[in-house]
XYZ file of C-alpha atoms in Angstrom:
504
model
C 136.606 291.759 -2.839
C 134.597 289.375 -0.736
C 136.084 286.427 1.051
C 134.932 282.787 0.535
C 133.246 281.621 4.141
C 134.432 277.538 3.796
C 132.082 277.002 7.205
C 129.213 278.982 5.826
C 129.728 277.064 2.400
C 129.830 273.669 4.371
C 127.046 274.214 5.836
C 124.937 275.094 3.329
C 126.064 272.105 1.372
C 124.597 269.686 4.192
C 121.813 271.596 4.272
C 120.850 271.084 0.322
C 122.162 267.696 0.616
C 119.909 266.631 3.713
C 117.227 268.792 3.233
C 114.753 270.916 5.631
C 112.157 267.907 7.558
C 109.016 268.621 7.656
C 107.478 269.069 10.835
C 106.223 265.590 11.479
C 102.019 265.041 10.987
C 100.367 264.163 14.374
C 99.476 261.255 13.059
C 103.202 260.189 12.992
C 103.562 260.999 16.583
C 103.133 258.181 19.304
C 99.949 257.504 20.959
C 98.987 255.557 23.875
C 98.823 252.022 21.965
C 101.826 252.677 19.759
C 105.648 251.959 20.343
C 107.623 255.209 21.130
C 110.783 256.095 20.161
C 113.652 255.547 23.140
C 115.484 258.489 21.664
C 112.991 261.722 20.783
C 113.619 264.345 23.303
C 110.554 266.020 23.679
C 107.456 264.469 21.955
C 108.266 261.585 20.485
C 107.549 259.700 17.491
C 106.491 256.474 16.128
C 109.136 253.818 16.560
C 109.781 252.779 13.158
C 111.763 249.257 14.005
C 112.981 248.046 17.295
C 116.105 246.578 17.841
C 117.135 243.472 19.329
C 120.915 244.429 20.279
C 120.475 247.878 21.322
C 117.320 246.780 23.378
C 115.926 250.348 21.976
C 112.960 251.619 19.624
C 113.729 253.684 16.981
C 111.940 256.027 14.528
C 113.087 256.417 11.118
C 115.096 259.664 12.044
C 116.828 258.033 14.695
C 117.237 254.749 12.701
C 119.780 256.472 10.389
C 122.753 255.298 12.380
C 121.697 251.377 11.377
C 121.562 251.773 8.027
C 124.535 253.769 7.356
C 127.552 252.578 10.232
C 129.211 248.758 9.284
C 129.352 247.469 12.835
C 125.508 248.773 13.356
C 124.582 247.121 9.386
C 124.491 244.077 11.711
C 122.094 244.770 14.115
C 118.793 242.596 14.650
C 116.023 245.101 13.524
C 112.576 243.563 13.915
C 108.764 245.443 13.693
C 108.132 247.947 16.551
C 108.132 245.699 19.896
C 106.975 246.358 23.000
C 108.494 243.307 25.119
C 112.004 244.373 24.246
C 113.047 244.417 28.151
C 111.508 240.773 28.651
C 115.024 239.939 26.748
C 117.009 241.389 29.695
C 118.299 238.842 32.394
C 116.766 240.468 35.367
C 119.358 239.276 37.774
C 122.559 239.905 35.213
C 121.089 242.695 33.000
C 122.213 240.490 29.874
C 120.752 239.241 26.647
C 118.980 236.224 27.125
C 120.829 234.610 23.746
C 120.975 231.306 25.295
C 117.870 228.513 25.429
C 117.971 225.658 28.885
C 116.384 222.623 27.442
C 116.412 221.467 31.183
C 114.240 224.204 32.312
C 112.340 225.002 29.317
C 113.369 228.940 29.498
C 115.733 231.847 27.920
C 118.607 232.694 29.663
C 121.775 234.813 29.637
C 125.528 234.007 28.930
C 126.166 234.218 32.875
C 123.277 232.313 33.655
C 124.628 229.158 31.390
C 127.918 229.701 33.644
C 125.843 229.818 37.195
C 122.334 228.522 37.912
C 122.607 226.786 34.640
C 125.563 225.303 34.541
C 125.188 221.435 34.561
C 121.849 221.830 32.239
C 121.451 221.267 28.659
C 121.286 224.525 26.717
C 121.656 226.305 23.216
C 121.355 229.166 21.113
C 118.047 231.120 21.324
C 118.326 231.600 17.606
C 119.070 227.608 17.235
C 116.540 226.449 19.837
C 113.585 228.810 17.735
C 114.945 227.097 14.228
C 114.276 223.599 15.720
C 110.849 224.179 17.087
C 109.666 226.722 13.878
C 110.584 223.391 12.264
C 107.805 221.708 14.695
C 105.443 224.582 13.641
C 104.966 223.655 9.980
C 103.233 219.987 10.823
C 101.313 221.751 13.284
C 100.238 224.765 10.647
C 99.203 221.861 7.722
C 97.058 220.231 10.689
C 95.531 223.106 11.160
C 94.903 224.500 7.781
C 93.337 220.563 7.401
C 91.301 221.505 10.194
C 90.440 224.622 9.150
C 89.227 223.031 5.804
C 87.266 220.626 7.261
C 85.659 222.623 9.252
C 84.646 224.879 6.275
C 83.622 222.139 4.265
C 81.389 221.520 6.888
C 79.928 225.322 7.191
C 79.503 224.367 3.346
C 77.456 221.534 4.065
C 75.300 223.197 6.274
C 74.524 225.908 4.662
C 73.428 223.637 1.236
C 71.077 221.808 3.743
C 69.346 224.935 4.931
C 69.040 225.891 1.229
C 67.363 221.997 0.620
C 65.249 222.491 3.588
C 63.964 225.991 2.786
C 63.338 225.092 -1.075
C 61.912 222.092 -0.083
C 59.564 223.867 2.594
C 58.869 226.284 -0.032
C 58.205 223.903 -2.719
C 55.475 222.145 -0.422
C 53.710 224.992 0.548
C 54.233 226.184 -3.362
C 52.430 223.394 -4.305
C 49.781 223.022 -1.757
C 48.655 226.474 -2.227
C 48.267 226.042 -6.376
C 46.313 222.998 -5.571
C 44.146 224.247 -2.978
C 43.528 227.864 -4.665
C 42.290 225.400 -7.930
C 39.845 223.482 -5.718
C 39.083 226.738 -3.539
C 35.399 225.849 -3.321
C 36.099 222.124 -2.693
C 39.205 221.714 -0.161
C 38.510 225.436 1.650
C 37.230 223.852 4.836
C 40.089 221.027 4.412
C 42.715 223.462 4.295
C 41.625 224.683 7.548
C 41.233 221.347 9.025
C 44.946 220.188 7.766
C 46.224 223.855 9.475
C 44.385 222.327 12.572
C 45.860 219.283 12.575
C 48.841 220.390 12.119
C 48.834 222.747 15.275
C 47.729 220.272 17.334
C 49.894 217.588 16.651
C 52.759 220.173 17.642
C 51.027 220.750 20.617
C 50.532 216.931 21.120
C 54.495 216.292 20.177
C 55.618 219.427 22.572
C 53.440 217.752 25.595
C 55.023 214.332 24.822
C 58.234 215.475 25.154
C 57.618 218.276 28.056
C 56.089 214.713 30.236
C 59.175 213.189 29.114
C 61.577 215.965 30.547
C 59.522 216.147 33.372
C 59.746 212.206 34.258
C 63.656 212.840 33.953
C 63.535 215.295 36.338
C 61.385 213.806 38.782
C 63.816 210.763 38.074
C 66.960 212.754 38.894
C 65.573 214.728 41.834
C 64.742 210.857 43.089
C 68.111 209.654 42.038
C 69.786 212.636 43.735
C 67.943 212.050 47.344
C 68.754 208.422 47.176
C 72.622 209.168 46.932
C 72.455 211.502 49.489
C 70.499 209.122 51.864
C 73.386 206.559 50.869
C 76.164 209.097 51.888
C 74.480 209.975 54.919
C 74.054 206.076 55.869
C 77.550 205.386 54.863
C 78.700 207.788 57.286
C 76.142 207.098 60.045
C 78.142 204.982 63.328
C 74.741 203.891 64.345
C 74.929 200.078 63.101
C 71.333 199.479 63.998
C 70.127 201.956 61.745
C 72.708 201.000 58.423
C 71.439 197.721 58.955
C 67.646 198.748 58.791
C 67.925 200.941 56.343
C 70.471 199.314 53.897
C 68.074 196.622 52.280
C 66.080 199.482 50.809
C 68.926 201.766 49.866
C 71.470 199.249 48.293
C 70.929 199.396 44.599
C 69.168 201.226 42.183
C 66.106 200.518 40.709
C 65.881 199.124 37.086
C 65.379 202.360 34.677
C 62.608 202.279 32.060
C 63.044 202.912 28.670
C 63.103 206.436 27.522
C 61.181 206.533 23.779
C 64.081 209.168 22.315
C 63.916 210.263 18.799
C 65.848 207.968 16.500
C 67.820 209.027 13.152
C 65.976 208.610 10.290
C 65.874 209.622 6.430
C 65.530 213.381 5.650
C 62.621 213.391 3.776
C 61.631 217.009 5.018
C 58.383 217.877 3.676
C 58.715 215.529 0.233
C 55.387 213.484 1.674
C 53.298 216.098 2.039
C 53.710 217.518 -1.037
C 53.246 213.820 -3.276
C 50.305 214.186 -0.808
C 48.739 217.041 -2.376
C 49.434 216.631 -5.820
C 47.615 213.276 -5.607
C 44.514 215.312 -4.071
C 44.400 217.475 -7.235
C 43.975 214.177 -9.217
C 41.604 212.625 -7.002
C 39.791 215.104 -5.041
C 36.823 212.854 -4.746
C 38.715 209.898 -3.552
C 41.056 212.174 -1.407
C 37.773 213.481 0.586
C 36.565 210.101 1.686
C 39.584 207.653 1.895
C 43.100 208.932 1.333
C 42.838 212.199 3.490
C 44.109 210.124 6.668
C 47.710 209.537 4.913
C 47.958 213.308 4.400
C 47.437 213.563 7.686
C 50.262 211.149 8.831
C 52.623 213.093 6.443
C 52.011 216.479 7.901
C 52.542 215.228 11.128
C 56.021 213.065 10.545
C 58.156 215.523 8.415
C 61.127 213.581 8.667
C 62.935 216.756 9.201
C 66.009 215.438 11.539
C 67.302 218.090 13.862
C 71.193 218.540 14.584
C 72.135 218.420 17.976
C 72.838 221.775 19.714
C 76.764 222.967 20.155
C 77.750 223.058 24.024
C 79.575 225.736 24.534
C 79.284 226.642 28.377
C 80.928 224.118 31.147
C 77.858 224.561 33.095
C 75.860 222.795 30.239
C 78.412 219.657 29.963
C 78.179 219.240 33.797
C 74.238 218.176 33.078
C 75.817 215.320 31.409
C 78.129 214.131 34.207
C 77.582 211.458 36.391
C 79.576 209.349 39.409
C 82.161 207.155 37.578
C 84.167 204.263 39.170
C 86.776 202.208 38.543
C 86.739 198.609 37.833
C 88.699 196.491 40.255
C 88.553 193.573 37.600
C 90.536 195.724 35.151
C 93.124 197.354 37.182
C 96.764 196.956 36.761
C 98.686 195.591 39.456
C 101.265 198.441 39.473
C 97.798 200.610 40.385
C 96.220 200.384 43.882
C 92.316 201.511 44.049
C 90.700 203.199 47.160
C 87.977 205.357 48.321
C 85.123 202.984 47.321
C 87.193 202.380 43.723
C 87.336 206.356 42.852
C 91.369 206.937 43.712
C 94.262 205.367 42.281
C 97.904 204.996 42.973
C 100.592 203.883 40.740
C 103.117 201.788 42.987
C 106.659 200.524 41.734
C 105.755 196.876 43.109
C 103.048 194.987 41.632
C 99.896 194.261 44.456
C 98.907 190.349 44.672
C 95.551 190.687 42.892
C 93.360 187.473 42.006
C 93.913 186.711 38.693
C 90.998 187.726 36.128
C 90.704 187.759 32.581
C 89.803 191.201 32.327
C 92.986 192.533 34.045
C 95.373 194.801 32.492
C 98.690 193.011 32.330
C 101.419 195.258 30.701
C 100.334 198.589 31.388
C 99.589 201.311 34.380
C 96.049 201.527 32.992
C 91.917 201.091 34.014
C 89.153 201.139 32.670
C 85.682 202.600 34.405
C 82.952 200.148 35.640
C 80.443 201.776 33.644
C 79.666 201.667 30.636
C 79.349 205.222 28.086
C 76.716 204.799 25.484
C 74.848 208.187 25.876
C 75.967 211.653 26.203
C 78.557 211.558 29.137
C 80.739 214.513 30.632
C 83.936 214.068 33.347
C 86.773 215.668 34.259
C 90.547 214.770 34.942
C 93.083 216.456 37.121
C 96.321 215.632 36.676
C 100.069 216.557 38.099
C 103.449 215.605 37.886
C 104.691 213.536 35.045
C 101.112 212.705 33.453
C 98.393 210.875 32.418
C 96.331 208.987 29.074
C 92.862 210.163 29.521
C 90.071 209.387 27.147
C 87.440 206.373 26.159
C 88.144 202.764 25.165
C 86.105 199.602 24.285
C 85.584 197.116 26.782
C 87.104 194.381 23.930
C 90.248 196.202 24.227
C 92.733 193.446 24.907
C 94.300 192.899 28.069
C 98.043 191.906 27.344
C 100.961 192.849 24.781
C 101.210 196.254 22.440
C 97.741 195.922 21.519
C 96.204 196.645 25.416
C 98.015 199.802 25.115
C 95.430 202.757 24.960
C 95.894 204.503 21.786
C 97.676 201.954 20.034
C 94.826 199.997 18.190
C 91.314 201.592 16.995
C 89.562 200.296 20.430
C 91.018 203.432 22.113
C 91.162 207.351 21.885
C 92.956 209.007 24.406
C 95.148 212.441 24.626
C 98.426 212.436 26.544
C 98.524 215.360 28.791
C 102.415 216.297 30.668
C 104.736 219.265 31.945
C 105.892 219.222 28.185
C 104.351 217.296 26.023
C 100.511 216.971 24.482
C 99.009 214.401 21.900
C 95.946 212.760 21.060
C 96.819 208.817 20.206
C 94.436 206.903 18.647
C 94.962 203.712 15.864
C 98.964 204.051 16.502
C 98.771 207.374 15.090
C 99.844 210.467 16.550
C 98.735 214.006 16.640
C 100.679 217.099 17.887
C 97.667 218.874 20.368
C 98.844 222.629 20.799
C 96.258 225.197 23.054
C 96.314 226.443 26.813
C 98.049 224.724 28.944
C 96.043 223.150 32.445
C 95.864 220.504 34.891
C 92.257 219.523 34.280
C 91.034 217.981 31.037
C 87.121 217.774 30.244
C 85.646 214.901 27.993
C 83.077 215.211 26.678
C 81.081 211.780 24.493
C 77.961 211.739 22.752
C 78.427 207.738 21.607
C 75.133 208.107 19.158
C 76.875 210.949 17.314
C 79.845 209.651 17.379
C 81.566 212.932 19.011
C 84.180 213.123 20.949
C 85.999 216.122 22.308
C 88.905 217.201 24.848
C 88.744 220.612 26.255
C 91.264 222.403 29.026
C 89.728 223.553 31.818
C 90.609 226.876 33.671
C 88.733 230.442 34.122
C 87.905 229.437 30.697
C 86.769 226.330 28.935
C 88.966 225.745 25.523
C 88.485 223.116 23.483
C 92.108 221.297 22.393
C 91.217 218.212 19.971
C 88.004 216.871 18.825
C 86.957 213.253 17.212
C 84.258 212.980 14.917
C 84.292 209.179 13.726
C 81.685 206.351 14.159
C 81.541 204.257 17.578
C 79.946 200.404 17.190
C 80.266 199.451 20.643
C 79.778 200.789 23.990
C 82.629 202.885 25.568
C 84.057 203.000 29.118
C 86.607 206.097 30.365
C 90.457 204.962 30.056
C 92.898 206.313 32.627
C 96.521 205.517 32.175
C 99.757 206.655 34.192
C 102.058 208.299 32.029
C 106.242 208.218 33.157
C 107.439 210.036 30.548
C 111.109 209.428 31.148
C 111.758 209.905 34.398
C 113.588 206.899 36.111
C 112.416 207.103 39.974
C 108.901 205.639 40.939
C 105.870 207.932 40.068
C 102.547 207.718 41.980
C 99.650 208.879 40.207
C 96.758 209.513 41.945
C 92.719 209.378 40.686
C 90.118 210.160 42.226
C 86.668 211.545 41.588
C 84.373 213.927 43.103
C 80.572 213.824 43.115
C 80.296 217.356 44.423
C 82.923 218.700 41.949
C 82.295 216.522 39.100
C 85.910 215.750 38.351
C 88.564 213.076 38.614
C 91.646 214.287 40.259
C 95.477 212.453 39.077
C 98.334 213.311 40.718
C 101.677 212.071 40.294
C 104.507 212.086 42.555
């Protein structure tokens, strides 16, 4: 009689109870761009979930352990992670569990009780409930953003529709009506084609004399400030003196005849046109074939501006910008021929003037914007307002503050904090972080737009609105709330295009 084997019977219980596994498909092993799993022996597998107790991938084999032990129930399992070891204290080799408010970073139990000690700090878990709070303002600004922007794809693409059906309605129509009077209009069809080529050529040589008038005008412009910074620097007083009368001011500049804005009419006038030349061809011939003529030739077809996208194209809109000594705050001393700035805690003994800042660290440029205009702002320590104001602005109480009234637009830039204040409203600004802002205005269009400035040019807030009087570039020291003096530096560089604020 045979003997019961309990161990071979055991076994072969677990066996049918667990099962034989498959060998696992190669597509379930890792690769080179996948998370592997800490505890395969030989080749390993696709983590399944990573954990953020045990520091350690898993794949599903080796997750077992979590889903079946209590104390391991309570584990932290997130997606497959990568950045697990960035959790590790480097100097302790703990969990960084705990967030310093003070320092703005994640630290570990031993770093609260040593380097940290004195500082603010909480929970990492409480710290990321706060800000995910922050997040959802941020996200509905965003999506409104987002919408606006495709409303706007929307209305773009309905005006290439109108301007192709219109386009195609016109030459529709003119072709019915000139195939009908074939024998008639076959030498005027080939005049109008004529006319029509050579007033583009006529238009493209207007504006090509134009472009090159401008550039004779810079290149002119250009030599004169460099003969100015080579007289300023000259110690030969004979020669300043000689040559200053002729080199002290620019000339007057013409007029430049720009396009202006007008009603999109695309081709509606030439086709009325030509339907009135099927009624009155005999008429048309000797007296109304001038207005035809003047239709073809004005479209009305208005042109959107082009979308800057490279810094190199902003910086042809740059130009020298100073600041005005009649604006200044007394708290702000200006140097280096007006082009540098520095906040001091004692007010200077200026002359009095009615277009002086009185209750704020703030300035306004000399010139005036009312073009296309491109600068750029460096900025360190606590801050700085940068951005565009009126001239109206007032000069005393709430109201002179930039970004409180609708006279200003200006975006708050700081270690930790970035908004965009205009009207007494505020807006959350979230992108790269750097120390130099570029502004970019185009007053006509009514554009305005903030972008950070590093290897790469990103663009952090935009304005599209309507501007009814000229603008001038607002600079304002920003002291966040530190209580020790802070000296804020600006400055501005012909060579490197840029205004430079520092703060100590």
């Amino acid at each position: 009689v045979l003997v019961r084997n309990t161990v071979l019977a055991d076994l072969v219980d677990d066996m049918k109870k667990v099962g034989l596994q498959a060998t696992p498909a190669d597509h379930c092993y890792a690769g080179p761009e996948d998370v592997a799993c800490d505890f395969c022996t030989d080749r390993k597998l696709k983590a399944f979930r990573s954990c953020l107790q045990c520091l350690v991938s898993y794949c599903e084999q080796h997750l077992k352990p979590h889903w079946d032990f209590p104390a391991l129930k309570k584990h932290k399992l997130i997606n497959p992670s990568k950045k697990l070891q960035e959790n590790i204290c480097s100097k302790h080799g703990e969990l960084k569990a705990i967030f310093c408010r003070t320092d703005q970073q994640c630290i570990c139990y031993l770093c609260s009780l040593d380097d940290h000690k004195d500082h603010s700090t909480i929970s990492a878990a409480a710290e990321r409930t706060e800000r995910q709070k922050q997040l959802t303002p941020s996200r509905q600004k965003m999506k409104q953003q987002l919408q606006d922007c495709e409303k706007d794809v929307k209305l773009l693409q309905e005006e290439l529709v109108a301007i192709s059906r219109s386009a195609d309605k016109a030459l529709t129509d003119s072709e019915k009506t000139f195939t009908e009077l074939i024998r008639l209009i076959e030498s005027t069809k080939s005049l109008i084609k004529q006319q029509i080529e050579n007033q583009q050529k006529t238009e493209e040589n207007r504006v090509k004399k134009l472009l090159e008038k401008l550039d004779k005008e810079i290149t002119e412009l250009r030599g004169k400030d460099a003969e100015l910074e080579r007289l300023s620097q000259t110690e030969d007083h004979i020669e300043f003196l000689h040559m200053f009368p002729s080199l002290s001011g620019p000339e007057e500049r013409a007029e430049t005849s720009l396009p202006k804005q007008r009603t999109r009419r695309y081709f509606q006038d030439v086709t009325e046109m030509i339907s009135e030349v099927g009624n009155k061809l005999q008429s048309f011939l000797s007296q109304d074939w001038p207005r035809v003529s003047r239709a073809v030739a004005n479209p009305d077809v208005l042109l959107p501006l082009e979308e800057l996208t490279v810094r190199a194209e902003f910086l042809k809109f740059s130009q020298p910008i100073t600041l005005d000594p009649n604006t200044v705050n007394m708290q702000l001393v200006l140097s280096e021929r007006n082009r540098r700035a520095t906040y001091r805690s004692i007010k200077q003994m200026y002359p009095a003037h009615s277009e002086r800042f009185q209750n704020r660290s703030q300035v306004l440029s000399r010139e005036t914007l009312t073009r296309r205009h491109y600068w750029e702002v460096e900025w360190s320590g606590n801050g700085a307002f940068i951005g565009v104001a009126y001239k109206t602005i007032s000069r005393t109480g709430d109201n002179s503050e930039f970004g409180k009234t609708d006279k200003s637009w200006v975006l708050l830039c700081s270690e930790s904090l970035r908004e965009f204040r205009h009207n007494n409203s505020i807006t959350q600004i979230l992108g790269p972080q750097s120390k130099r802002i570029g502004v970019y205005l185009d007053h006509r269009a009514g554009l305005l737009s903030f972008y950070s400035i590093s290897e790469a040019m990103s663009l952090l807030h935009r304005v599209q609105t309507t501007f009814t009087q000229p603008l001038c570039a607002a600079f304002r020291a920003y002291h966040g709330l530190a209580s020790q003096s802070t000296a804020v530096f600006l400055t501005f560089s012909t060579e490197r295009r840029r205004f430079t604020i520092t703060s100590k």
